[in-house]
XYZ file of C-alpha atoms in Angstrom:
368
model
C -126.956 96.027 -16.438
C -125.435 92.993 -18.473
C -126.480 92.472 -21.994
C -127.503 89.216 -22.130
C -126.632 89.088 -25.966
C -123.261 90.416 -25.600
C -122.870 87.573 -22.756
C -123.525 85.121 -25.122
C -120.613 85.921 -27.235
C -118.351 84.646 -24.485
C -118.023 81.111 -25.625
C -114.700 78.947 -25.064
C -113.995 79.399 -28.714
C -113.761 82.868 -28.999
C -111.652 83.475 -25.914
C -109.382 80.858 -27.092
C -109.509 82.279 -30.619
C -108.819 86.067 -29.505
C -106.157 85.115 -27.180
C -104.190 83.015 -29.816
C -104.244 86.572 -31.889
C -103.126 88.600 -29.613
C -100.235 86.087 -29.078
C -99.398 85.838 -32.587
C -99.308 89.925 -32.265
C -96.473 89.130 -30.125
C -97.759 89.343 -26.518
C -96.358 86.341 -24.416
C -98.252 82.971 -23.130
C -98.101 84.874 -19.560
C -99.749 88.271 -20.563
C -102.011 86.355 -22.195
C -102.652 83.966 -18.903
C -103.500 87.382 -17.174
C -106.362 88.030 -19.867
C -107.678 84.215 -19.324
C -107.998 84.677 -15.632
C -109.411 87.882 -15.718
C -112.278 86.789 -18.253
C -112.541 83.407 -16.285
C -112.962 85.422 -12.978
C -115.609 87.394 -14.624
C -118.253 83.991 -15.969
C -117.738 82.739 -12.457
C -119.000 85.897 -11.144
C -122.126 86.219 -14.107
C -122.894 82.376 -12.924
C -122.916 83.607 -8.904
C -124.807 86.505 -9.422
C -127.453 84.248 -11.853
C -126.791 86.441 -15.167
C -125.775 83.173 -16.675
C -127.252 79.856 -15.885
C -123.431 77.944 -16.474
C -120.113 78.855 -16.712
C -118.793 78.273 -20.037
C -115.426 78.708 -19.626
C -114.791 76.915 -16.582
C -112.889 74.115 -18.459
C -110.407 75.976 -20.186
C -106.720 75.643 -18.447
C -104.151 78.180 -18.472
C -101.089 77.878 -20.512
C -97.686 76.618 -19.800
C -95.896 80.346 -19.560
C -92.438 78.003 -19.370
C -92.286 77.880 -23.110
C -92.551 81.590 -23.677
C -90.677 83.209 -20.955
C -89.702 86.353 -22.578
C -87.451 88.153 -19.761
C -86.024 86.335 -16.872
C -85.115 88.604 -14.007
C -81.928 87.989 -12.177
C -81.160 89.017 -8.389
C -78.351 91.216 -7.264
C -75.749 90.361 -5.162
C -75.171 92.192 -2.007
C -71.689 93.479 -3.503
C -73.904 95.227 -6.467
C -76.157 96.494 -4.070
C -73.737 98.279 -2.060
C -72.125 99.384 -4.929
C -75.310 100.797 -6.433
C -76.139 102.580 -3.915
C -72.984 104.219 -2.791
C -72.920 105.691 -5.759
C -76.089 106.505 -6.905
C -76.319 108.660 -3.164
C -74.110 111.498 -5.073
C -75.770 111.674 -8.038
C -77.490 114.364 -9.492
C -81.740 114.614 -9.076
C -83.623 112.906 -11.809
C -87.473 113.990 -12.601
C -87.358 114.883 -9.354
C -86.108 112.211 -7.347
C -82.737 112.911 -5.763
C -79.865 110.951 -5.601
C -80.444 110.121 -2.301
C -83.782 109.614 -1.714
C -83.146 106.770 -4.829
C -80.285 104.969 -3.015
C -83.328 104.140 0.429
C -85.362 103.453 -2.314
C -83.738 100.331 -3.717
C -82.484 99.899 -0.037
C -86.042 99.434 0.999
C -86.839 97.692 -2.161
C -84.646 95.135 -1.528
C -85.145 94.510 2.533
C -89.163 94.574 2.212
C -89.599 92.907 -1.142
C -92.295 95.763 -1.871
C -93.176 96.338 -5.377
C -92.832 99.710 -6.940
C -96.499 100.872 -6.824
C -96.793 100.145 -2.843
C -93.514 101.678 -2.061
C -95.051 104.889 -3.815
C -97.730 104.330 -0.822
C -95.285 104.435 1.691
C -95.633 107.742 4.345
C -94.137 108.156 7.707
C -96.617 106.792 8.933
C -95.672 103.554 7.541
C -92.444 102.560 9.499
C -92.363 101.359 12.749
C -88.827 101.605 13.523
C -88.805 101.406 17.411
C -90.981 98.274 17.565
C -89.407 95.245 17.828
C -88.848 93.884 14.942
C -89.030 97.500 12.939
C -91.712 96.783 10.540
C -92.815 98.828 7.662
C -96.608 98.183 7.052
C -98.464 98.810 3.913
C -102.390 99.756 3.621
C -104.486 97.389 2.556
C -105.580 99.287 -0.571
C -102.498 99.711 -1.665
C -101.133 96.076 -1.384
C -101.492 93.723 -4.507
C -103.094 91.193 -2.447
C -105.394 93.690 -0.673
C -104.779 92.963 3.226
C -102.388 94.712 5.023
C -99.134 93.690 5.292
C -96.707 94.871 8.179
C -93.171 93.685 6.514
C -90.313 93.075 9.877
C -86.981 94.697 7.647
C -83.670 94.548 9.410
C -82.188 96.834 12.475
C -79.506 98.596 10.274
C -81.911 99.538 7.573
C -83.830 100.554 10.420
C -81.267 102.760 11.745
C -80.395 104.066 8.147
C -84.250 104.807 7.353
C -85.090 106.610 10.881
C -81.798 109.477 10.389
C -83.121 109.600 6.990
C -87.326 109.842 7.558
C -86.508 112.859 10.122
C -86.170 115.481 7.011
C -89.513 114.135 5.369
C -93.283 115.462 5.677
C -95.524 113.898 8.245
C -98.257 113.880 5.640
C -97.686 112.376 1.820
C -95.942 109.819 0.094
C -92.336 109.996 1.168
C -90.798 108.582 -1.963
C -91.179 110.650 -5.068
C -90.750 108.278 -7.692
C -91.091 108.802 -11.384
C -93.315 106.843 -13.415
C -90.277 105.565 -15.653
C -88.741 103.376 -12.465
C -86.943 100.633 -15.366
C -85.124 103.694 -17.304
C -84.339 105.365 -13.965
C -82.710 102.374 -12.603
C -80.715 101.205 -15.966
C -79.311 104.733 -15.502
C -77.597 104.520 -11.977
C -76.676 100.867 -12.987
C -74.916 102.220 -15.517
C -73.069 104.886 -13.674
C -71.901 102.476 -10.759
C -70.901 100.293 -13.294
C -68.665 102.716 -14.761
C -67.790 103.783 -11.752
C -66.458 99.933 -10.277
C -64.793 99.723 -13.445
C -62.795 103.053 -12.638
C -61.835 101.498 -9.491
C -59.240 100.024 -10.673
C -55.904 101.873 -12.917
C -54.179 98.795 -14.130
C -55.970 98.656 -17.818
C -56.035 94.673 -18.567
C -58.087 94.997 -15.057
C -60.289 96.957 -16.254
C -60.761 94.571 -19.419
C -61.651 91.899 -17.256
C -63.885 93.754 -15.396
C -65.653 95.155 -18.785
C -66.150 91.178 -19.056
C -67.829 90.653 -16.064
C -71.951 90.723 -15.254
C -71.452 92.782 -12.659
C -74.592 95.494 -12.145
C -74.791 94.691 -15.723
C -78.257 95.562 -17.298
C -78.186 92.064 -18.903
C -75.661 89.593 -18.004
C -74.346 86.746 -20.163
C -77.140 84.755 -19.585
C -79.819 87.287 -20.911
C -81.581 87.461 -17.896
C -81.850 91.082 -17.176
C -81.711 93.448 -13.509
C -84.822 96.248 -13.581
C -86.974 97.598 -10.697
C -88.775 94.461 -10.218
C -85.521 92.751 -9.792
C -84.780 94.500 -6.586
C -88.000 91.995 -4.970
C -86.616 89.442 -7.060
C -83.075 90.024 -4.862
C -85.122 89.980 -1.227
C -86.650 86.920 -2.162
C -83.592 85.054 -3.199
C -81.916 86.755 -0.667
C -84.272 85.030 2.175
C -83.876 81.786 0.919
C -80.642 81.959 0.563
C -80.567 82.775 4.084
C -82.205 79.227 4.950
C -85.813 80.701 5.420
C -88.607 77.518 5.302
C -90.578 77.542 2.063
C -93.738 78.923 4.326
C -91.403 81.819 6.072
C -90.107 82.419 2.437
C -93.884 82.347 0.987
C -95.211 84.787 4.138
C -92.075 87.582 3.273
C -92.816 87.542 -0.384
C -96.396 87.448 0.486
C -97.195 85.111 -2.256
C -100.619 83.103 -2.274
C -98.576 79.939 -4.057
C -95.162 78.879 -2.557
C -94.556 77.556 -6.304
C -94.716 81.242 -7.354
C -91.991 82.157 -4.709
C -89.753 79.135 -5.113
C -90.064 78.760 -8.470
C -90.148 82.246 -9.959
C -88.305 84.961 -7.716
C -86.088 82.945 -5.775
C -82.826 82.354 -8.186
C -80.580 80.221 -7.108
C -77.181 79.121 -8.646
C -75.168 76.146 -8.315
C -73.088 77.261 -5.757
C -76.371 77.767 -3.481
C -77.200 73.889 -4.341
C -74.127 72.778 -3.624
C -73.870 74.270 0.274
C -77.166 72.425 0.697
C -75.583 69.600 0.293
C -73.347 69.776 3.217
C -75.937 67.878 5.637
C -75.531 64.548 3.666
C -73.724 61.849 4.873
C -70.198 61.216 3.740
C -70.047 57.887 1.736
C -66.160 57.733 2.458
C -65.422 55.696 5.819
C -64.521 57.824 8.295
C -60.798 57.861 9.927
C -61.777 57.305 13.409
C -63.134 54.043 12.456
C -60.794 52.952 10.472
C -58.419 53.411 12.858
C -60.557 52.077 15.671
C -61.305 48.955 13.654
C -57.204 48.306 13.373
C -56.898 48.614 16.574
C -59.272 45.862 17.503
C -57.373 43.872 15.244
C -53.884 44.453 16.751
C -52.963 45.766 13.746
C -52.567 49.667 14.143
C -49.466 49.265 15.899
C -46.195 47.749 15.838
C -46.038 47.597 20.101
C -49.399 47.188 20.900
C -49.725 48.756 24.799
C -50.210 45.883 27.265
C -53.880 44.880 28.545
C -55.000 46.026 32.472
C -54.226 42.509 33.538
C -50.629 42.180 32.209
C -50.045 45.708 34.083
C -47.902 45.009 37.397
C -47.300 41.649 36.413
C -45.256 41.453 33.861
C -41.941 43.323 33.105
C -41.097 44.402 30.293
C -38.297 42.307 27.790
C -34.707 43.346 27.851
C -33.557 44.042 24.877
C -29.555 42.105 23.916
C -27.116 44.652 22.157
C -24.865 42.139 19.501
C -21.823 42.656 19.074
C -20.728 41.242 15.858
C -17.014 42.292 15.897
C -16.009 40.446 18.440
C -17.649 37.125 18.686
C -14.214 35.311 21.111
C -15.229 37.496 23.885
C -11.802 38.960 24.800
C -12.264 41.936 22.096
C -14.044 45.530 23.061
C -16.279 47.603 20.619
C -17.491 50.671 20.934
C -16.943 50.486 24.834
C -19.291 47.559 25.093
C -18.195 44.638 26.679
C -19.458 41.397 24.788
C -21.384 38.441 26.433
C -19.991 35.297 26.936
C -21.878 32.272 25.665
C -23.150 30.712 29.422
C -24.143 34.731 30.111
C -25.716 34.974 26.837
C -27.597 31.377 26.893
C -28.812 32.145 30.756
C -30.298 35.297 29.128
C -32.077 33.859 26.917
C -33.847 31.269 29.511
C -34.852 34.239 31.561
C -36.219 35.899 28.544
C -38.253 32.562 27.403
C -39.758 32.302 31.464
C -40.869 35.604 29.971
C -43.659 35.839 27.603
C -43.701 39.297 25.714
C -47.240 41.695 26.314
C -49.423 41.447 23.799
C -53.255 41.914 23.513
C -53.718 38.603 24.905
C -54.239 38.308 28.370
C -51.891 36.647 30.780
C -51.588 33.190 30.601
C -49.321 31.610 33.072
C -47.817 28.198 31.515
C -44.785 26.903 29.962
C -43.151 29.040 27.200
C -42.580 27.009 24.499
C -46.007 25.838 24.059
C-alpha cells in the first residue's frame, strides 16, 4: 500500500530542491535527469491508478544535460579495432575471460551495437548465422527497451563467430565477462597501444606515434574510448556508411533519432565534408564554356566549314612569297618565283573565292 502522507511530500519543490543537492554533491545534470524521470514516471502512475487525485510534477522539464556533459565518448576507427583485437587474441586470461573470447567480444560489440549487460545474455541460441542476413537476437527481458530485438551483423563476423561458437556450451551465457568491463578494456587498449608503437624501430617514429590518439584511453580532445564506446563506434560506423536517420535509429534501437544522431553518432569534419560532394559546382563548367565559344566562332582560329559549304566550295590556296627575289629571274630555296600577271591572275581566282566560314554560302560578288 501507498502512504498517502508520505505521497504528499512529493511536491515540485522538494524534487527540485533534492535534485539541486545531489548536483552540487557532484553528480551531473544527466544523472540527475535519470532521477527526474524516474520520480515523474512514478506521479503519473499514483494519478492512473487514483492514489493521487493530480499529478504534481507534471510541469517540471528536464534539464539541458549540454551544459554538464562530463565524459564524451569517442568512436574507434576500424584501424584501432583491428589492431585491438589482433592483439588482445594472444593475451593472457583476465578474471576469467580469455584473450580470445575478449577479442569476439568487442567484435560483436561493435557489429551489433549491443550494450554490455545484453551481450552477457547472449547463448548459442542467440545467433542465427545461416539465415539470411545472420542475425543475432536478444530476449526481450534482457533488452533495455524490453522487446526483442533480432540485430542483422555482417557475413564475415558471421563466419568468424560460427568457427568460434562450435567450442561453446549449448546451454549458458557464452561470454564470460567480468563485472569491471571499463578497467578490462583500458587494459588491452593499453597493450595494443604499446604494441603499434613497437611496430615501428626507427625511434623519432615512435615519438610521433607516442603523439598520436591512436587506441588512446583519452585522446587530445578529452573525449575518452571505454566499453560503451564500442556501440558508440557501430553507430557512427552506420552512419558513416550512409544509413537514413530511421535505418540508423532502428540499428541503434533508439526510441528518439535525436538520441542516435545527436549523441552516439560522432562525426568529424572530414565526414561533413564528403557529404558535400552532391552539391552543385558554382564554377562554370568546361564543356560549356567551350560550347558557348564555339557558337560564337571564337574557339578556333579555322573554324570547320558548315554542311552547305561542303562540296561546294574548295578550299583557298595558300601563295608561298618569295622575298629574295622580287625581278623574277632569281631562284630561292628551289622555288621558282611568280611573275606579276601570274601572281595578279591568282589573286582574281582567289577573290571569285570566298573563304569558309560559319556563314553559309552566299553566292554574289566578292568585294561586297
Amino acid at each position: 500500500m501507498v502512504n498517502r502522507d508520505r505521497v504528499n511530500e512529493l511536491t515540485a519543490a522538494a524534487i527540485q530542491g533534492a535534485l539541486a543537492k545531489i548536483h552540487a554533491d557532484g553528480l551531473s545534470l544527466q544523472t540527475c535527469q535519470h532521477y527526474l524521470r524516474a520520480v515523474k514516471q512514478f506521479t503519473r502512475w499514483l494519478t492512473r491508478e487514483g492514489r493521487i487525485e493530480d499529478d504534481v510534477l507534471s510541469h517540471l522539464s528536464g534539464f539541458n544535460t549540454a551544459t554538464d556533459w562530463r565524459r564524451e565518448r569517442r568512436a574507434m576507427t576500424g584501424d584501432e579495432l583491428r589492431q585491438l583485437v589482433g592483439c588482445v587474441k594472444s593475451s593472457a586470461t583476465w578474471r576469467g575471460m580469455g584473450g580470445a573470447d575478449r577479442g569476439m567480444l568487442y567484435r560483436v560489440a561493435c557489429g551489433t551495437g549491443y550494450r554490455a549487460g545484453e551481450l552477457r545474455s547472449l547463448s548459442r541460441r542467440s545467433f542465427h548465422l545461416d539465415s539470411d542476413p545472420p542475425t543475432v537476437t536478444l530476449d526481450a527481458r534482457h533488452s533495455k527497451r524490453r522487446r526483442a530485438d533480432r540485430q542483422p551483423i555482417r557475413s564475415d563476423l558471421a563466419e568468424v563467430l560460427g568457427a568460434w561458437l562450435a567450442d561453446k556450451p549449448g546451454e549458458g551465457p557464452v561470454f564470460a565477462i567480468p563485472d569491471k568491463t571499463a578497467m578490462m578494456i583500458r587494459r588491452d587498449l593499453r597493450r595494443a597501444r604499446a604494441a603499434w608503437v613497437r611496430t615501428v624501430s626507427d625511434r623519432s617514429e615512435r615519438r610521433v606515434r607516442l603523439q598520436r590518439d591512436f587506441l588512446a584511453e583519452v585522446d587530445a580532445d578529452g573525449r575518452v574510448l571505454d566499453f560503451h564506446s564500442l556501440r558508440v563506434t557501430y553507430i557512427t560506423l552506420v552512419v558513416k556508411g550512409g544509413a537514413s536517420v530511421r535505418v540508423a535509429q532502428e540499428l541503434a534501437r533508439h526510441s528518439d533519432p535525436k538520441l542516435t544522431m545527436n549523441v552516439y553518432s560522432k562525426l568529424g569534419v572530414h565526414d561533413l565534408t564528403g557529404a558535400l560532394a552532391g552539391l552543385p559546382s558554382v564554377r562554370p563548367d568546361r564543356d560549356d564554356t567551350v560550347n558557348a565559344l564555339r557558337a560564337t566562332g571564337t574557339y578556333a582560329t579555322h573554324p570547320p566549314q558548315l554542311s552547305p559549304q561542303l562540296g561546294h566550295e574548295t578550299p583557298r590556296r595558300r601563295a608561298t612569297a618569295c622575298d629574295e627575289n622580287r625581278s623574277g629571274s632569281g631562284n630561292a630555296g628551289g622555288r621558282k618565283s611568280l611573275s606579276n600577271a601570274k601572281l595578279r591572275e591568282s589573286e582574281r581566282q582567289g577573290a571569285a573565292l570566298r573563304p569558309a566560314g560559319v556563314e553559309p554560302a552566299t553566292p554574289g560578288l566578292g568585294n561586297r
